[in-house]
Coordinates of C-alpha atoms in Angstrom, one line a residue:
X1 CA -25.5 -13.1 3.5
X2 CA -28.3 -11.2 4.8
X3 CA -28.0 -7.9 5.9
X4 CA -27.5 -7.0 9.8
X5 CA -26.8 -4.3 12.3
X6 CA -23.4 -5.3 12.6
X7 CA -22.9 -3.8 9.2
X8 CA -23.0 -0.2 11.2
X9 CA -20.7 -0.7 13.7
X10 CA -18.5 1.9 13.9
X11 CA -20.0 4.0 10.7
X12 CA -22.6 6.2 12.2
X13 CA -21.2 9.2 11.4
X14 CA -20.8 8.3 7.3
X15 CA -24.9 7.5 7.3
X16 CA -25.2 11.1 9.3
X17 CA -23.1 12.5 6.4
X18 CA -25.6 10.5 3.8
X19 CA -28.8 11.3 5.9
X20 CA -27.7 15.2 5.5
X21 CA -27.0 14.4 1.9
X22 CA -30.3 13.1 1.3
X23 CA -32.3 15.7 3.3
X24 CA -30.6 18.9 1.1
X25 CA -31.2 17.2 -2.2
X26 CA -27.1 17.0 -2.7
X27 CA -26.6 13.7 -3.1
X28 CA -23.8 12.7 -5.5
X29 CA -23.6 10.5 -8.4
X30 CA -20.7 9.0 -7.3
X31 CA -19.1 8.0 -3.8
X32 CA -15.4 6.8 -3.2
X33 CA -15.4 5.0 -0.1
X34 CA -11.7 5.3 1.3
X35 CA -10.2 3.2 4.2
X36 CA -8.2 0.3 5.3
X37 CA -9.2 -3.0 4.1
X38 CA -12.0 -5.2 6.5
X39 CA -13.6 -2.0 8.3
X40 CA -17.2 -1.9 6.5
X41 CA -16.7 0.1 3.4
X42 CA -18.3 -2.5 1.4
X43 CA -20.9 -3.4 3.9
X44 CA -21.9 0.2 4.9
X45 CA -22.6 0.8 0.8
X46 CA -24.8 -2.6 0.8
X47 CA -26.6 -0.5 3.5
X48 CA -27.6 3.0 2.3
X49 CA -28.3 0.8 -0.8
X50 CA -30.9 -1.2 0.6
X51 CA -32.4 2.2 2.6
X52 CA -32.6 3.4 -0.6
X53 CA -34.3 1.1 -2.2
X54 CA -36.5 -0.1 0.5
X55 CA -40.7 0.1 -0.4
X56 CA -41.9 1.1 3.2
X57 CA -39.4 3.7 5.1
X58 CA -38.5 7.1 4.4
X59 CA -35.6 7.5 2.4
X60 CA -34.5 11.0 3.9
X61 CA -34.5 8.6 6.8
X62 CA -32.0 6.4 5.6
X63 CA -33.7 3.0 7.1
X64 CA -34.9 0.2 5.8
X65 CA -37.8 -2.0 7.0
X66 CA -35.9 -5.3 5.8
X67 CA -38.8 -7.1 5.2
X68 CA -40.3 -5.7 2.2
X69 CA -39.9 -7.1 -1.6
X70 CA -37.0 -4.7 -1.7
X71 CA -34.7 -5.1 1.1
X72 CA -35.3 -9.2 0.7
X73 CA -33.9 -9.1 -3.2
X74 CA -31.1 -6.6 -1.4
X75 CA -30.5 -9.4 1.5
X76 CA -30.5 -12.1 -1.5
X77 CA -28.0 -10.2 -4.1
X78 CA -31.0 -10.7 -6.6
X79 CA -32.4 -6.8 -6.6
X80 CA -32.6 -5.8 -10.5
X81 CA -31.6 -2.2 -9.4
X82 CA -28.7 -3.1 -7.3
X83 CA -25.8 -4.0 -9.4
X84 CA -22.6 -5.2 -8.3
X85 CA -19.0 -6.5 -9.3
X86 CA -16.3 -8.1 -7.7
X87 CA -12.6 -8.8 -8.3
X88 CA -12.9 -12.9 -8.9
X89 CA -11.0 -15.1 -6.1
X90 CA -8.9 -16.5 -8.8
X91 CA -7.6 -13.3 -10.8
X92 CA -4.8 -10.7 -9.8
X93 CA -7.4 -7.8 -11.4
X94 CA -11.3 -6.9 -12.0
X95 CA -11.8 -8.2 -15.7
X96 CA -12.5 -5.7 -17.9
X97 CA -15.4 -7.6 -19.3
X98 CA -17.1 -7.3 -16.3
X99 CA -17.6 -3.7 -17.2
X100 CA -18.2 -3.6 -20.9
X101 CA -19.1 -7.4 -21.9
X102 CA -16.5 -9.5 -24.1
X103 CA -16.3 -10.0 -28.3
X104 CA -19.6 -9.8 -29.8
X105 CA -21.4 -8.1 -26.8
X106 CA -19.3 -5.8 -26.3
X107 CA -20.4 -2.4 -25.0
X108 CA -23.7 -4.3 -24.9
X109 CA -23.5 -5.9 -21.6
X110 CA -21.4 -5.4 -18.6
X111 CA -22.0 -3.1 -15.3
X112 CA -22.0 0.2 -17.6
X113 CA -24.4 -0.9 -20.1
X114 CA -26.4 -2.1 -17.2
X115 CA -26.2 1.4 -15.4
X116 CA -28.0 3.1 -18.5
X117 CA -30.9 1.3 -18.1
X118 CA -34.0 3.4 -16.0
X119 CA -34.8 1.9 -12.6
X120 CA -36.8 -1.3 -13.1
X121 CA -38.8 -0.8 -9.5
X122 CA -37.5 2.3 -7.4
X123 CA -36.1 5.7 -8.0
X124 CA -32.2 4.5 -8.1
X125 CA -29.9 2.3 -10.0
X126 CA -27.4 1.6 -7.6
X127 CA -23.7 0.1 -8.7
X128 CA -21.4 -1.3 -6.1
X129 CA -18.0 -1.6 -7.5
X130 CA -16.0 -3.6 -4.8
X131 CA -12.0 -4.1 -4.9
X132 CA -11.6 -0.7 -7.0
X133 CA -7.9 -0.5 -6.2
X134 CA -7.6 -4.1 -9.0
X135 CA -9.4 -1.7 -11.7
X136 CA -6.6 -2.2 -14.1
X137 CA -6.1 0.9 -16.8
X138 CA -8.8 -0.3 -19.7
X139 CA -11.1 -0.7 -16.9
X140 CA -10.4 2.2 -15.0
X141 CA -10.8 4.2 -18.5
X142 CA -14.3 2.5 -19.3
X143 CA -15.5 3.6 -16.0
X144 CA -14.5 6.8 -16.6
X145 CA -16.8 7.1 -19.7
X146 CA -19.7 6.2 -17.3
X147 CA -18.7 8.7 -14.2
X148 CA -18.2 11.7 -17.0
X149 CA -22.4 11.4 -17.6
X150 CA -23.7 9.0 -15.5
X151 CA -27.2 9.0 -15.5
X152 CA -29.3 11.0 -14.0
X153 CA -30.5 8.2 -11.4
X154 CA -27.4 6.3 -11.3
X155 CA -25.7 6.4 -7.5
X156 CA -22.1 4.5 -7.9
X157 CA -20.1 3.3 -4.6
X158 CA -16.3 2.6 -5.4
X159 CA -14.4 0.5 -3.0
X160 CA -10.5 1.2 -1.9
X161 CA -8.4 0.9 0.4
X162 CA -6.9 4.4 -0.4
X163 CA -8.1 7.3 -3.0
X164 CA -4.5 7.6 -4.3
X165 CA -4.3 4.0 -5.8
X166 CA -7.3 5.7 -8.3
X167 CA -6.7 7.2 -11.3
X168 CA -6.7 11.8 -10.5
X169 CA -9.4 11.3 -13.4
X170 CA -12.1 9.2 -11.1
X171 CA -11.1 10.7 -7.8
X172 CA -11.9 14.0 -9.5
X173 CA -15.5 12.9 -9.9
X174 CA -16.1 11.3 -7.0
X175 CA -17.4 12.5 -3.5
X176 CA -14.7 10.6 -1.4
X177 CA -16.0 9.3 2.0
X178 CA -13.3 8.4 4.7
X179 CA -13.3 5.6 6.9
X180 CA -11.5 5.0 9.8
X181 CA -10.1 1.7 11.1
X182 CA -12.9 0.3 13.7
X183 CA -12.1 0.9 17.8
X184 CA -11.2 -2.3 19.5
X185 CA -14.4 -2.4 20.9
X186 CA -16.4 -2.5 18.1
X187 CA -14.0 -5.0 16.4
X188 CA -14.7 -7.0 19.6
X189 CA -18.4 -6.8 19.1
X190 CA -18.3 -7.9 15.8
X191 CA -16.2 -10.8 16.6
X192 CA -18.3 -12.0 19.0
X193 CA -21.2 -12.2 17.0
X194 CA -18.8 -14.6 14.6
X195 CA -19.2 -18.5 14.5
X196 CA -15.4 -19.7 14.6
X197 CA -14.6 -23.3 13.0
X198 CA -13.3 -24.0 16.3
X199 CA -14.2 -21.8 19.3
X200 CA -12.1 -19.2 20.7
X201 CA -11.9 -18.2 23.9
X202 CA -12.8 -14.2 24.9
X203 CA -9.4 -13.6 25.9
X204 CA -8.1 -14.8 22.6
X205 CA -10.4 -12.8 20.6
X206 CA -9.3 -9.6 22.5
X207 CA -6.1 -10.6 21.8
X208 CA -7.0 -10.8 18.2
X209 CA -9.2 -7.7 18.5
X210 CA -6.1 -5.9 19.6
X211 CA -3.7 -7.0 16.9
X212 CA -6.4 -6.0 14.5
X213 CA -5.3 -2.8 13.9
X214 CA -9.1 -1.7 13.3
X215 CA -10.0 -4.2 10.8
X216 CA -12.2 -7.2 11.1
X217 CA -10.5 -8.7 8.1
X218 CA -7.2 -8.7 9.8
X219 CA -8.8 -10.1 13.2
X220 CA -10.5 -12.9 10.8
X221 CA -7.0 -13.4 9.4
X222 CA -5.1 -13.7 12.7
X223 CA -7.4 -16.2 14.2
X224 CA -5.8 -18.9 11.7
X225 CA -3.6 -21.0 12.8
X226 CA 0.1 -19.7 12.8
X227 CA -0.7 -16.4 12.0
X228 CA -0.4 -14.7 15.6
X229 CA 3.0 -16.0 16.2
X230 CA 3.9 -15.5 12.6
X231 CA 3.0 -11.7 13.0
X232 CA 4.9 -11.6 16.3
X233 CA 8.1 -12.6 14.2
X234 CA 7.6 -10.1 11.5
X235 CA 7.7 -7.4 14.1
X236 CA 10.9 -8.9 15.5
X237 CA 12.6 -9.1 12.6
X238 CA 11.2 -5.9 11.1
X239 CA 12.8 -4.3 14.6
X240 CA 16.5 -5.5 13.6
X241 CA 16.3 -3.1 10.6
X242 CA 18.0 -6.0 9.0
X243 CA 14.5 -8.5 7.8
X244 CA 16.5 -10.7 5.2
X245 CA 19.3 -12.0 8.5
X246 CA 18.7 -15.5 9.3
X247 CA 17.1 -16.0 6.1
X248 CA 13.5 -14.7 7.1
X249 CA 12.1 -14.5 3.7
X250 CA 11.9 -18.6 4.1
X251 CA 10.4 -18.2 7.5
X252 CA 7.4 -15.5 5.2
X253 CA 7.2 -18.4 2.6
X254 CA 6.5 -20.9 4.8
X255 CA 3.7 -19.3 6.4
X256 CA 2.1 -18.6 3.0
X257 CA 2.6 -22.1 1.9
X258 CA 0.8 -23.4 4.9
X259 CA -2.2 -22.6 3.3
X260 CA -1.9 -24.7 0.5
X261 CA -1.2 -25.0 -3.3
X262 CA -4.5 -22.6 -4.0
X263 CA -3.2 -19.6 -5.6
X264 CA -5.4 -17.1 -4.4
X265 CA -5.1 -18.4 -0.7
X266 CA -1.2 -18.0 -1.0
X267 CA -2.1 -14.5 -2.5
X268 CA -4.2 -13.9 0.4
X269 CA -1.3 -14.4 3.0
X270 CA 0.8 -12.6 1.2
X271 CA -1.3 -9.4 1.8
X272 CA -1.7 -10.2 5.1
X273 CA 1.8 -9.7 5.4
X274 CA 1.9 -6.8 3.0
X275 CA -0.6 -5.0 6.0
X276 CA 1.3 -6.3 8.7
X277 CA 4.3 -4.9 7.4
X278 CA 2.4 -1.8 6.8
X279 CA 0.6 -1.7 10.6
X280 CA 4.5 -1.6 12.0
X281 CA 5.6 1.1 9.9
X282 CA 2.5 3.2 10.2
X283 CA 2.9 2.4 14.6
X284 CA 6.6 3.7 14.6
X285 CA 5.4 6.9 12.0
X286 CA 3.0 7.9 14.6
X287 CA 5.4 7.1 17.7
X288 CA 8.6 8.8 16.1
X289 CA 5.5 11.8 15.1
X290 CA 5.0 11.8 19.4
X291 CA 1.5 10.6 19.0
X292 CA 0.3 7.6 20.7
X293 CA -1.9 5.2 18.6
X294 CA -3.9 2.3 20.3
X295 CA -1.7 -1.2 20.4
X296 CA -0.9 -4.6 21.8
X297 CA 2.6 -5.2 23.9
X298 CA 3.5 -7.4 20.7
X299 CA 3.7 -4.2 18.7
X300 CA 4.3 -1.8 21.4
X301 CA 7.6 -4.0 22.2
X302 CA 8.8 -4.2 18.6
X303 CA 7.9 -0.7 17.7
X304 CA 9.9 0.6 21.0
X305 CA 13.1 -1.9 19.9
X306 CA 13.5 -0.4 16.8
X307 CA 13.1 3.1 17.1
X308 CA 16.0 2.3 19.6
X309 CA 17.9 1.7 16.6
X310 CA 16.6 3.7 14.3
X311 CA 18.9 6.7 12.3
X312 CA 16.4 8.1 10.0
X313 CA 13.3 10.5 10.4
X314 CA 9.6 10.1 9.8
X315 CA 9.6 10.1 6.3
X316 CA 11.9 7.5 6.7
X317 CA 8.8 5.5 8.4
X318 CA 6.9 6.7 5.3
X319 CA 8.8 5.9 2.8
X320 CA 8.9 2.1 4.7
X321 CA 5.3 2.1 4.4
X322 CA 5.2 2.9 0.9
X323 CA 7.0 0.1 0.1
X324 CA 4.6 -2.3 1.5
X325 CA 2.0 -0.2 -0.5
X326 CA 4.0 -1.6 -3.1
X327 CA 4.6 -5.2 -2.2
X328 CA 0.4 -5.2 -2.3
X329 CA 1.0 -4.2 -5.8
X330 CA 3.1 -6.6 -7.0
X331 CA 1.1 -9.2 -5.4
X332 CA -1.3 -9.1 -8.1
X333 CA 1.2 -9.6 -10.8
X334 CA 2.0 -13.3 -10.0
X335 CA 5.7 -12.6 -9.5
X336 CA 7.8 -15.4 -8.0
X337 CA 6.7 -16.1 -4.4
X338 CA 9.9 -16.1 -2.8
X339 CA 11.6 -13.3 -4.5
X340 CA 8.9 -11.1 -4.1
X341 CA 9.3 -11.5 -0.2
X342 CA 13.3 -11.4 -0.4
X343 CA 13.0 -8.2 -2.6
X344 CA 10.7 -7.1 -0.2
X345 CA 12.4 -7.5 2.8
X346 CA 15.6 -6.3 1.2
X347 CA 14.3 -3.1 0.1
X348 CA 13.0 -2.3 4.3
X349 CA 16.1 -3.2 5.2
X350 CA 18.3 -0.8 2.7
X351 CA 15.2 2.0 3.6
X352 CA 15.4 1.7 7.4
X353 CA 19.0 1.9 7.2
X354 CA 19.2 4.8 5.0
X355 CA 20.7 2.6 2.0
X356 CA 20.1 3.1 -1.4
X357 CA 17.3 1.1 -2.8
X358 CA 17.2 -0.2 -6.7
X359 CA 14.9 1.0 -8.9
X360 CA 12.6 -1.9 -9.6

C-alpha cells in the first residue's frame, strides 16, 4: 500500500522530535514506538524510513520526494535497505525464525543477520519490527544480542502498544517515543479518506469516530456489523459490576463467532473486546481521577451508571484495566474460547466488587 499523507495525521510533533534528532547528529540506534493499537506507530516509522532513504530531499529535512527509485521500492515493500517483520495472521507469536533463520541456516538468515549487512544503496539499514509486544522470550533474547551492538548504520523501530509488555533489558536500549491516541477529528479525516465495502453515512462515521477511542483500528473494527451494539452491551453489563449475570459471556462468544470458523478472525474480536473492556476502565479511572476525557453518550452513560455503584478507588479502576491487559495476553495462548471470556468477566466482577480474585 503506497505511502500517503494520511500516515501523519496526528504525529507531527514525533517527526519534529526526529527532525531535531537528525539536525544535532543524536539520532539513536534504536526507537520504541509506544501507544495504543491503530494510531500510526507503524505507519509513522514506514515514514521517517522512506525520508531517510529517499535519493532527492534533505534528510535533516525529514521529506521525501516519493518518486525516486527509493521511496518507490519503500511504497512497494521491495527496498533492499528497508527490512521488516511481522507477527503472521495465523500465529499467537512472532516466530523466532523470523529473526535468526531455522535448522541449517540458523544465525545465517533472519532479520539480525540481515541487519549486519552494510547499506546496499543509502546511508541506513533500517528494521521495522511490527507487533513487538508477540516477541516471545527466545525472540526477545535474540534481539537483544543485536540492540547490545547494532551496527553502526543500523536504525531499529519496535512496535507496542505499551513499553512495559518489553523485556527492562530492550526498553533499556531503546529511545522510547510516545504516542497518543488520535483526536476525533483526525480519526474523522482518516475515515473519510476510507473505501467502506458498503458506504457509511457521515453521521455514522462520527459515530464511529467517537467510539474510537483515538484509534483508527478500533473505528475500522466498529464499522462491522454487530460491533456498535455489541460494544454498547459490554458497557451495560460492565456497569452492573456483575458481567457474568444473565450469562453474558455467551452473549461475548457469540459476537466472536459471528466472524466465522477462521481462528485469527475469532482472535481478532476477541481483542477487540479485550480494548473495549480496557477503554471503559481507563474512562471511569480518569472520571473517578476528576478529569474529563473526550467520549460518546454510549460510554459517558455507562461510565456515569457505574461509578454510581462503585465502592472501590482508582486503583480499583486500574487494577480492572490490568486485567484486560491480561485477557490480551492470554489471547495469544489459544485457551478455550469461552472460558477465557467467563474467566474474564468473572475476574472484573470479583475486582469491581472488591472480591478476591484467584491466582491464575
Amino acid at each position: 500500500m503506497p505511502m500517503s499523507q494520511q500516515t501523519l495525521i496526528g504525529h507531527a510533533s514525533v517527526l519534529e522530535k526526529f527532525s531535531r534528532w537528525l539536525d544535532s547528529g543524536r539520532l539513536a540506534s534504536t526507537y520504541l514506538f509506544a501507544g495504543p493499537d491503530g494510531i500510526g506507530k507503524y505507519l509513522t516509522a514506514r515514514h521517517i524510513a522512506r525520508c531517510l532513504l529517499c535519493e532527492q530531499s534533505p534528510k535533516r529535512e525529514l521529506t521525501s520526494c516519493g518518486s525516486c527509485s527509493a521511496c518507490l521500492q519503500v511504497d512497494a515493500f521491495s527496498h533492499p535497505d528497508l527490512l521488516e517483520i511481522h507477527r503472521p495472521s495465523d500465529k499467537n507469536l512472532i516466530p523466532v525464525e523470523l529473526l535468526i533463520g531455522k535448522g541449517e541456516m540458523r544465525m545465517r538468515e533472519g532479520l539480525c543477520h540481515d541487519l549486519s549487512f552494510r547499506p546496499f544503496r543509502g546511508g541506513y539499514r533500517i528494521a521495522i519490527i511490527d507487533d513487538a509486544d508477540f516477541l516471545n522470550q527466545e525472540g526477545a533474547n535474540c534481539l537483544l544480542k543485536t540492540l547490545e551492538e547494532p551496527p553502526g548504520y543500523a536504525l531499529i523501530f519496535l512496535i507496542s502498544a505499551s513499553e512495559h509488555r518489553q523485556l527492562p533489558t530492550i526498553r533499556s536500549r531503546s529511545q522510547i517515543v510516545r504516542f497518543s491516541p488520535l483526536s476525533v477529528d483526525e480519526v474523522m479525516q482518516i475515515l473519510e479518506q476510507q473505501t467502506f465495502e458498503t458506504p457509511i453515512p457521515p453521521a455514522a462515521l462520527k459515530s464511529l469516530a467517537m467510539a474510537s477511542a483515538g484509534s483508527l483500528q478500533m473505528a475500522q473494527r466498529l464499522s462491522e456489523e454487530g460491533a456498535m451494539e455489541f460494544r454498547g452491551e459490554l458497557f451495560a453489563q460492565l456497569a452492573t459490576l456483575d458481567p457474568t449475570d444473565n450469562e453474558f459471556y455467551e452473549t461475548a462468544g457469540s459476537f466472536v463467532d459471528n466472524v466465522g470458523k477462521d481462528a485469527p478472525a475469532k482472535r481478532d474480536r476477541l481483542r477487540v473486546i479485550a480494548e473495549l473492556g480496557t477503554q471503559f476502565f481507563r474512562q471511569v479511572m480518569l472520571k473517578l481521577g476528576g478529569h474529563d476525557s473526550p467520549c460518546d453518550t454510549t460510554m459517558e452513560k455507562h461510565v456515569a451508571t457505574c461509578i454510581s455503584r462503585w465502592s472501590g478507588d482508582i486503583e480499583t479502576a486500574v487494577n480492572c484495566i490490568e486485567r484486560c491487559v491480561d485477557f490480551r495476553g492470554e489471547i495469544a495462548a489459544n485457551a478455550n474460547q469461552a472460558l477465557l471470556i467467563e474467566c474474564w468477566l468473572s475476574d472484573l466482577g470479583r475486582i469491581m466488587r472488591s472480591e478476591s480474585v484467584a491466582a491464575t
